[in-house]
GROMACS .gro file of C-alpha atoms in nm:
model
  175
    1MET     CA    1   2.129   0.408   1.200
    2TRP     CA    2   1.910   0.273   0.918
    3ALA     CA    3   2.144   0.410   0.654
    4GLU     CA    4   2.435   0.230   0.819
    5TYR     CA    5   2.250  -0.102   0.809
    6ALA     CA    6   2.170  -0.047   0.440
    7ARG     CA    7   2.532   0.055   0.367
    8LEU     CA    8   2.670  -0.257   0.531
    9ALA     CA    9   2.436  -0.472   0.325
   10THR     CA   10   2.481  -0.299  -0.012
   11GLU     CA   11   2.830  -0.152  -0.010
   12GLU     CA   12   3.009  -0.397   0.217
   13GLY     CA   13   2.812  -0.703   0.109
   14TRP     CA   14   2.738  -0.813   0.463
   15THR     CA   15   2.462  -1.067   0.512
   16GLN     CA   16   2.168  -0.981   0.732
   17GLN     CA   17   2.289  -1.238   0.982
   18ARG     CA   18   2.637  -1.082   0.998
   19ILE     CA   19   2.490  -0.735   1.056
   20ALA     CA   20   2.260  -0.875   1.326
   21GLU     CA   21   2.553  -1.034   1.506
   22ALA     CA   22   2.770  -0.722   1.476
   23LYS     CA   23   2.493  -0.492   1.600
   24GLY     CA   24   2.354  -0.728   1.864
   25VAL     CA   25   2.002  -0.730   1.721
   26SER     CA   26   1.773  -0.988   1.563
   27ARG     CA   27   1.792  -1.063   1.193
   28GLN     CA   28   1.433  -0.934   1.157
   29SER     CA   29   1.545  -0.601   1.303
   30VAL     CA   30   1.812  -0.585   1.034
   31VAL     CA   31   1.557  -0.664   0.762
   32ASN     CA   32   1.325  -0.392   0.891
   33ARG     CA   33   1.599  -0.132   0.935
   34ILE     CA   34   1.730  -0.184   0.582
   35LYS     CA   35   1.372  -0.141   0.458
   36TYR     CA   36   1.327   0.173   0.671
   37ALA     CA   37   1.640   0.326   0.516
   38ALA     CA   38   1.449   0.347   0.187
   39LEU     CA   39   1.147   0.527   0.333
   40ALA     CA   40   1.049   0.873   0.215
   41ASP     CA   41   1.227   1.157   0.390
   42GLU     CA   42   0.895   1.281   0.528
   43VAL     CA   43   0.839   0.951   0.705
   44LYS     CA   44   1.196   0.951   0.839
   45SER     CA   45   1.146   1.302   0.975
   46LEU     CA   46   0.833   1.188   1.158
   47VAL     CA   47   1.054   0.935   1.336
   48SER     CA   48   1.325   1.188   1.422
   49ASP     CA   49   1.055   1.433   1.540
   50GLY     CA   50   0.918   1.167   1.776
   51PHE     CA   51   0.579   1.107   1.612
   52LEU     CA   52   0.673   0.754   1.502
   53THR     CA   53   0.885   0.472   1.635
   54GLU     CA   54   1.007   0.154   1.471
   55GLY     CA   55   0.713  -0.009   1.647
   56HIS     CA   56   0.476   0.211   1.444
   57LEU     CA   57   0.666   0.152   1.120
   58GLU     CA   58   0.665  -0.227   1.144
   59PRO     CA   59   0.290  -0.280   1.084
   60ILE     CA   60   0.244   0.000   0.831
   61SER     CA   61   0.548  -0.086   0.620
   62ALA     CA   62   0.436  -0.450   0.608
   63ILE     CA   63   0.133  -0.360   0.396
   64CYS     CA   64   0.224  -0.439   0.038
   65PRO     CA   65  -0.033  -0.475  -0.238
   66THR     CA   66   0.026  -0.784  -0.451
   67SER     CA   67  -0.173  -0.691  -0.760
   68ASP     CA   68  -0.066  -0.437  -1.019
   69MET     CA   69  -0.281  -0.153  -0.893
   70SER     CA   70   0.007   0.087  -0.835
   71SER     CA   71  -0.166   0.380  -1.002
   72TRP     CA   72  -0.413   0.361  -0.713
   73LEU     CA   73  -0.191   0.284  -0.417
   74THR     CA   74   0.178   0.200  -0.379
   75PRO     CA   75   0.356   0.068  -0.071
   76ALA     CA   76   0.531   0.407  -0.039
   77GLN     CA   77   0.195   0.587  -0.043
   78ILE     CA   78   0.054   0.350   0.217
   79THR     CA   79   0.345   0.410   0.452
   80LEU     CA   80   0.338   0.787   0.402
   81GLU     CA   81  -0.038   0.822   0.442
   82LEU     CA   82  -0.051   0.607   0.754
   83ALA     CA   83   0.252   0.790   0.900
   84GLN     CA   84   0.081   1.124   0.836
   85PHE     CA   85  -0.234   0.989   1.000
   86ILE     CA   86  -0.035   0.890   1.309
   87LYS     CA   87   0.110   1.242   1.325
   88TYR     CA   88  -0.240   1.388   1.292
   89GLN     CA   89  -0.367   1.162   1.571
   90ALA     CA   90  -0.070   1.255   1.788
   91GLY     CA   91  -0.151   1.624   1.747
   92LYS     CA   92  -0.516   1.564   1.821
   93ASN     CA   93  -0.489   1.311   2.104
   94GLY     CA   94  -0.136   1.346   2.235
   95GLY     CA   95  -0.004   1.027   2.071
   96LYS     CA   96  -0.097   0.708   1.898
   97SER     CA   97  -0.004   0.373   2.040
   98VAL     CA   98   0.162   0.098   1.843
   99LYS     CA   99  -0.142  -0.119   1.921
  100ALA     CA  100  -0.374   0.141   1.764
  101THR     CA  101  -0.141   0.162   1.464
  102ARG     CA  102  -0.163  -0.216   1.422
  103GLU     CA  103  -0.544  -0.182   1.412
  104ASP     CA  104  -0.517   0.091   1.147
  105ALA     CA  105  -0.281  -0.129   0.943
  106LYS     CA  106  -0.523  -0.421   0.978
  107ARG     CA  107  -0.809  -0.209   0.837
  108TRP     CA  108  -0.591  -0.100   0.545
  109LYS     CA  109  -0.492  -0.462   0.473
  110GLU     CA  110  -0.860  -0.558   0.471
  111PHE     CA  111  -0.968  -0.301   0.214
  112ILE     CA  112  -0.658  -0.358   0.001
  113THR     CA  113  -0.721  -0.734   0.005
  114TYR     CA  114  -1.084  -0.675  -0.095
  115ALA     CA  115  -0.971  -0.447  -0.379
  116GLU     CA  116  -0.714  -0.705  -0.496
  117THR     CA  117  -0.970  -0.985  -0.486
  118THR     CA  118  -1.211  -0.774  -0.689
  119TYR     CA  119  -0.937  -0.672  -0.934
  120ASN     CA  120  -0.817  -1.031  -0.983
  121ALA     CA  121  -1.174  -1.151  -1.049
  122LEU     CA  122  -1.205  -0.913  -1.344
  123PRO     CA  123  -1.083  -0.992  -1.693
  124THR     CA  124  -0.787  -0.792  -1.820
  125GLU     CA  125  -0.969  -0.715  -2.144
  126THR     CA  126  -1.298  -0.808  -2.296
  127GLN     CA  127  -1.486  -0.733  -2.613
  128LEU     CA  128  -1.816  -0.553  -2.570
  129TYR     CA  129  -2.088  -0.533  -2.829
  130ASP     CA  130  -2.120  -0.182  -2.964
  131LYS     CA  131  -2.427  -0.056  -3.145
  132ALA     CA  132  -2.478  -0.192  -3.488
  133VAL     CA  133  -2.338   0.039  -3.751
  134ASN     CA  134  -2.499   0.006  -4.096
  135GLY     CA  135  -2.643  -0.327  -3.994
  136GLN     CA  136  -2.304  -0.459  -3.880
  137ALA     CA  137  -2.228  -0.550  -3.521
  138THR     CA  138  -1.915  -0.386  -3.388
  139PHE     CA  139  -1.719  -0.455  -3.076
  140LYS     CA  140  -1.492  -0.245  -2.868
  141THR     CA  141  -1.215  -0.353  -2.637
  142TYR     CA  142  -1.281  -0.277  -2.275
  143SER     CA  143  -1.054  -0.327  -1.972
  144PRO     CA  144  -1.254  -0.399  -1.657
  145GLN     CA  145  -0.938  -0.412  -1.441
  146ALA     CA  146  -0.820  -0.073  -1.564
  147GLU     CA  147  -1.166   0.078  -1.509
  148PHE     CA  148  -1.172  -0.052  -1.152
  149VAL     CA  149  -0.825   0.084  -1.074
  150GLN     CA  150  -0.924   0.420  -1.223
  151ALA     CA  151  -1.237   0.428  -1.006
  152LEU     CA  152  -1.026   0.350  -0.697
  153THR     CA  153  -0.786   0.628  -0.792
  154ASP     CA  154  -1.058   0.882  -0.870
  155LYS     CA  155  -1.240   0.810  -0.543
  156LYS     CA  156  -0.908   0.802  -0.352
  157ALA     CA  157  -1.049   0.492  -0.183
  158ARG     CA  158  -0.889   0.446   0.158
  159SER     CA  159  -1.151   0.234   0.330
  160LEU     CA  160  -1.359  -0.075   0.261
  161ALA     CA  161  -1.660   0.149   0.193
  162GLY     CA  162  -1.452   0.352  -0.054
  163VAL     CA  163  -1.340   0.039  -0.239
  164LYS     CA  164  -1.698  -0.089  -0.255
  165GLU     CA  165  -1.812   0.249  -0.386
  166ALA     CA  166  -1.544   0.237  -0.658
  167ARG     CA  167  -1.653  -0.117  -0.742
  168ALA     CA  168  -2.014  -0.003  -0.780
  169LEU     CA  169  -1.907   0.266  -1.027
  170CYS     CA  170  -1.758   0.014  -1.267
  171SER     CA  171  -1.982  -0.079  -1.558
  172THR     CA  172  -1.873  -0.445  -1.532
  173PHE     CA  173  -2.050  -0.473  -1.199
  174SER     CA  174  -2.354  -0.266  -1.288
  175ARG     CA  175  -2.469  -0.483  -1.578
   0.00000   0.00000   0.00000
């Protein structure tokens, strides 16, 4: 179904409103279904296997980092990891409600927002004093933003505590 919505939009040039009217759904449903058509095959299979519904996908696919920290966490990774977590919970507890998924998504948004705020507060590059060589002061270029993203990636930070731990590892914050 999602592929058909995407096909109508891309190949046929239909507007979201026209698709909504033809399919008898809301325009927001069309927007979401076109977005779901681009999801990873693993996520799509979790839907077809009954672990996820569109209700689960809506809150997790809405999480989208705004800063350029993609080496740490991309929207595709967020969706896949949360979808896998829902499957894990379903196997452990017999299912995961959409309400519980919204709470998970809310926690992810919180730690991603904290990471973005921290990232945006850092300079892109700065010059740091390096030890004097032969009586001459030297400086080296240092990228606090890149160091923070690397710490997030290395720690595989997926919680507020993990982001704070990555932040503490950065030399910019420990001075």
